[in-house]
Coordinates of N, CA and C and ligand atoms in Angstrom, one line a residue:
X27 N 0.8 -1.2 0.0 CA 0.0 0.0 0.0 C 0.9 1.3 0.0
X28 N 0.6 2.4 -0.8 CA 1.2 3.5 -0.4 C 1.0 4.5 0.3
X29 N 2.2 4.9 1.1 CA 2.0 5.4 2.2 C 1.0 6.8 1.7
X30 N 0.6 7.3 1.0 CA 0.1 8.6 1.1 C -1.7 8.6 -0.2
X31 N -1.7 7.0 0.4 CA -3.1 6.7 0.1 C -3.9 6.2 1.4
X32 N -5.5 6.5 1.1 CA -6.3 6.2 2.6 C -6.3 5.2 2.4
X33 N -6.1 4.0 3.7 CA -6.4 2.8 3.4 C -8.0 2.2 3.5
X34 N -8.7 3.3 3.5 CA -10.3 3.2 3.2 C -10.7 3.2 1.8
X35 N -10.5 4.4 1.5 CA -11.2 4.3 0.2 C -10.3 4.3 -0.6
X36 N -9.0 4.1 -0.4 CA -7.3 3.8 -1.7 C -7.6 5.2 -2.4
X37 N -7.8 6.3 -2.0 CA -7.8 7.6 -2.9 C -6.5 8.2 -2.3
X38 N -6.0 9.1 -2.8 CA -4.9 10.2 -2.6 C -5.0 10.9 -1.0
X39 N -4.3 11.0 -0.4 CA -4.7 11.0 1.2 C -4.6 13.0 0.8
X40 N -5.7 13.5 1.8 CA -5.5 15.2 1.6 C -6.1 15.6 2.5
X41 N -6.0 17.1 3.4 CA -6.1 17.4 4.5 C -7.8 17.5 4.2
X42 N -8.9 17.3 5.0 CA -8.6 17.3 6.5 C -7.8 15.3 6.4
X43 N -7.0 14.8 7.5 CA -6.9 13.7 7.3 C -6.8 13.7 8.9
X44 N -6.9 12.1 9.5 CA -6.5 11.8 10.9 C -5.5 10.5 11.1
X45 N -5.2 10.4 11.8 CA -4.0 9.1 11.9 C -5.1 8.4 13.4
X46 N -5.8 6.6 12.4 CA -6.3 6.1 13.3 C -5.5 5.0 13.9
X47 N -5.8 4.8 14.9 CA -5.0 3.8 16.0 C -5.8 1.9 15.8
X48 N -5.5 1.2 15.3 CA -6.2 0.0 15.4 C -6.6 -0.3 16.6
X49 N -5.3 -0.1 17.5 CA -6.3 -0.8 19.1 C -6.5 0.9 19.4
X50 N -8.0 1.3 19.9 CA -7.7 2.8 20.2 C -7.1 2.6 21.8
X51 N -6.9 3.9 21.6 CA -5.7 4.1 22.8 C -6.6 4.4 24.6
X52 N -7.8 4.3 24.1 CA -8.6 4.2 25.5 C -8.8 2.7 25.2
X53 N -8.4 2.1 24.7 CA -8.3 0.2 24.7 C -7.4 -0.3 25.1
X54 N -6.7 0.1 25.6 CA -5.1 -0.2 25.8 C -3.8 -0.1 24.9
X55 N -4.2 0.5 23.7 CA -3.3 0.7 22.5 C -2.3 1.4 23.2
X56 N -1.3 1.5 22.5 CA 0.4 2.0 22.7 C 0.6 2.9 21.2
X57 N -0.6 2.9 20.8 CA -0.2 3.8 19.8 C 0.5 3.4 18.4
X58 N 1.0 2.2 18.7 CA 2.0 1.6 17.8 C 1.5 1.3 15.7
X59 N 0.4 1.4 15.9 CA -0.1 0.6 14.9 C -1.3 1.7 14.3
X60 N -0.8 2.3 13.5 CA -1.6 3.3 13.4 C -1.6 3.6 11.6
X61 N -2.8 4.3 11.0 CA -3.0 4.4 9.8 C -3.4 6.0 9.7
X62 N -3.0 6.7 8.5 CA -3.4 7.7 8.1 C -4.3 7.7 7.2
X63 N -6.0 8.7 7.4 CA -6.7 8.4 6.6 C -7.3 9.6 6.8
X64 N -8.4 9.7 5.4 CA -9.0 11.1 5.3 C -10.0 11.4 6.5
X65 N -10.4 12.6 6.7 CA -11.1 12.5 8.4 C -12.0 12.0 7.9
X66 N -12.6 12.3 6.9 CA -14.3 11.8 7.1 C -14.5 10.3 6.6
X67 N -13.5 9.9 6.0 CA -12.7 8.2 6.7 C -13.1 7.5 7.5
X68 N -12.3 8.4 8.6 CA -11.9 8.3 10.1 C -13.6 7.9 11.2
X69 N -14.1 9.3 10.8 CA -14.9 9.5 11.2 C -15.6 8.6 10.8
X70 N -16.4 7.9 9.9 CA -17.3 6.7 8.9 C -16.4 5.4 10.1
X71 N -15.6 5.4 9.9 CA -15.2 4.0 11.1 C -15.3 3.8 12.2
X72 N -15.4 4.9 13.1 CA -15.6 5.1 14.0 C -17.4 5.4 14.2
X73 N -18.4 5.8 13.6 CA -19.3 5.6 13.6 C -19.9 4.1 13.2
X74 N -19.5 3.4 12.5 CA -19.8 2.3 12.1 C -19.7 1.4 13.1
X75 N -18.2 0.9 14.1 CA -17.6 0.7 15.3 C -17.6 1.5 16.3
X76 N -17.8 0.9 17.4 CA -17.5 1.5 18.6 C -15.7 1.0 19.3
X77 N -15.2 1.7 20.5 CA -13.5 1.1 20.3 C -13.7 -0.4 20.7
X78 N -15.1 -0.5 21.8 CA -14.7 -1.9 22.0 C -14.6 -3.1 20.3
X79 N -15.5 -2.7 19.8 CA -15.7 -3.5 18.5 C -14.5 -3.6 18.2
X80 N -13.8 -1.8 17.8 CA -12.5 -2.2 16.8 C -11.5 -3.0 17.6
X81 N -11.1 -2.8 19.3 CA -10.8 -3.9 19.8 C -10.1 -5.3 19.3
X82 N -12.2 -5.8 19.6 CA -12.3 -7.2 19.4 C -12.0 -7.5 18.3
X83 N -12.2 -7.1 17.2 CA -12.8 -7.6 15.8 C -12.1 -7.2 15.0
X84 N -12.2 -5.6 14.7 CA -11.6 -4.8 13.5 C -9.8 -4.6 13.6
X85 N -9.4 -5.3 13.9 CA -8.1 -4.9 14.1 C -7.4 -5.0 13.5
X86 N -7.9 -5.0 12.0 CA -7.2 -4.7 11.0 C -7.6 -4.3 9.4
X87 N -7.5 -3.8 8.7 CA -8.0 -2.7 7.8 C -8.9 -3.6 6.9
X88 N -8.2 -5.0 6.5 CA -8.7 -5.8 6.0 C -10.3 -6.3 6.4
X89 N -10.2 -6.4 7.9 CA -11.9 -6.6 8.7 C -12.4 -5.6 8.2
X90 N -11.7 -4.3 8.3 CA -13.0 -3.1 8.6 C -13.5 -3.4 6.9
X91 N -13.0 -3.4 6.0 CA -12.9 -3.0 4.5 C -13.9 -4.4 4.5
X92 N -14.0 -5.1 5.2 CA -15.0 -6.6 4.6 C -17.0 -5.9 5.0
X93 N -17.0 -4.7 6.1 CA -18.1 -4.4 6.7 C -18.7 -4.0 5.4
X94 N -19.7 -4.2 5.2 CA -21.2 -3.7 4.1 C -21.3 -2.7 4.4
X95 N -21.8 -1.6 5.6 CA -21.7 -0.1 5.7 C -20.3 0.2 5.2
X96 N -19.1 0.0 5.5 CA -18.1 0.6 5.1 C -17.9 0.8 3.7
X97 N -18.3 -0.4 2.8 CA -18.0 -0.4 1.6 C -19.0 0.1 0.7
X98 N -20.5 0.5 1.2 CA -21.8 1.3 0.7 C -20.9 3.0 1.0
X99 N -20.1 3.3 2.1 CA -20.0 4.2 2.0 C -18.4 4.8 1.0
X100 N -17.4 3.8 0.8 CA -16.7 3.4 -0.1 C -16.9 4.1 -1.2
X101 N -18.1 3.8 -2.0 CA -19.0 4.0 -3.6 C -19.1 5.0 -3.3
X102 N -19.4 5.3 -2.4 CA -20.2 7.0 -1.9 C -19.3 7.6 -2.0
X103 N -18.1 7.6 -1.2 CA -17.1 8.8 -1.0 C -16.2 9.2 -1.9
X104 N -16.0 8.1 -3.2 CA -15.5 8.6 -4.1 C -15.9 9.4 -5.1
X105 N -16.4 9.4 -5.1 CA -17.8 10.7 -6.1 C -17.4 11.8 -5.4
X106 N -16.9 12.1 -3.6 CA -16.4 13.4 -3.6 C -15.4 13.4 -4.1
X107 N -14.7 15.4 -3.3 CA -13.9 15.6 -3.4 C -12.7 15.2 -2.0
X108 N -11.5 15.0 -2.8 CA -10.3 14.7 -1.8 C -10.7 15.4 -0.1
X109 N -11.2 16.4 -0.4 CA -11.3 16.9 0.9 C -12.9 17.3 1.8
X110 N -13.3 16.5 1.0 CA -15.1 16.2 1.6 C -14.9 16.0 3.3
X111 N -16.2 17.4 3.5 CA -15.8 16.5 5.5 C -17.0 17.6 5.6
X112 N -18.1 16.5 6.3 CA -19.3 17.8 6.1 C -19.4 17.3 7.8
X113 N -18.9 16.4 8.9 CA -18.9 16.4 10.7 C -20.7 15.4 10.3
X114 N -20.6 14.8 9.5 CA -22.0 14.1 9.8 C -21.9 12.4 10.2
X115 N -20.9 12.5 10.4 CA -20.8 10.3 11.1 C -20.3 11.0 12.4
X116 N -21.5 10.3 13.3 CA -21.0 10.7 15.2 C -20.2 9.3 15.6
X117 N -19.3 9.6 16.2 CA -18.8 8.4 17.0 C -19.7 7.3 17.6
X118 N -19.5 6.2 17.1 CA -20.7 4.9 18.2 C -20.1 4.9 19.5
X119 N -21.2 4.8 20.2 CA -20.9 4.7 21.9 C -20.7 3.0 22.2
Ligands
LIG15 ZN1 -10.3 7.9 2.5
LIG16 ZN1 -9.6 6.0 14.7

């Protein structure tokens, strides 16, 4: 993969962007393992999952990329632009 592609939607990575943590770091993560991706990326995964989920389950880009919401929103987000971020996916509790 290259480094300055989202590993969401494989588009050109461009600000706004966030660097997500696989284990999140209120999970016990160390930070170690971490991906850069466009925020409203970021944001879409973390609405979809909660940390326990990404935790258990998602703990790797491969899982998340297998989720049906993820990849309906996939189709979606390419049609924008590189820097689409309208704050509309809330974090799952
Ligand atoms: Zn992306
Ligand atoms: Zn994250």
């Amino acid at each position: 993969m290259e480094e300055n592609s989202c590993p969401i939607c494989l588009r050109q990575l461009a600000e706004p962007s966030c660097r997500h943590h696989l284990i999140p770091l209120s999970q016990g993560g160390k930070g170690d393992v971490t991906f850069l991706m466009h925020k409203i990326c970021h944001s879409k995964v973390h609405s979809v999952f909660n940390e326990k989920e990404l935790k258990r389950t998602y703990t790797s880009i491969e899982k998340i990329l297998e989720n049906e919401d993820i990849q309906k929103f996939i189709n979606w987000v390419k049609k924008k632009p590189l820097d689409f971020y309208d704050g509309s996916f809330k974090a799952k509790k």
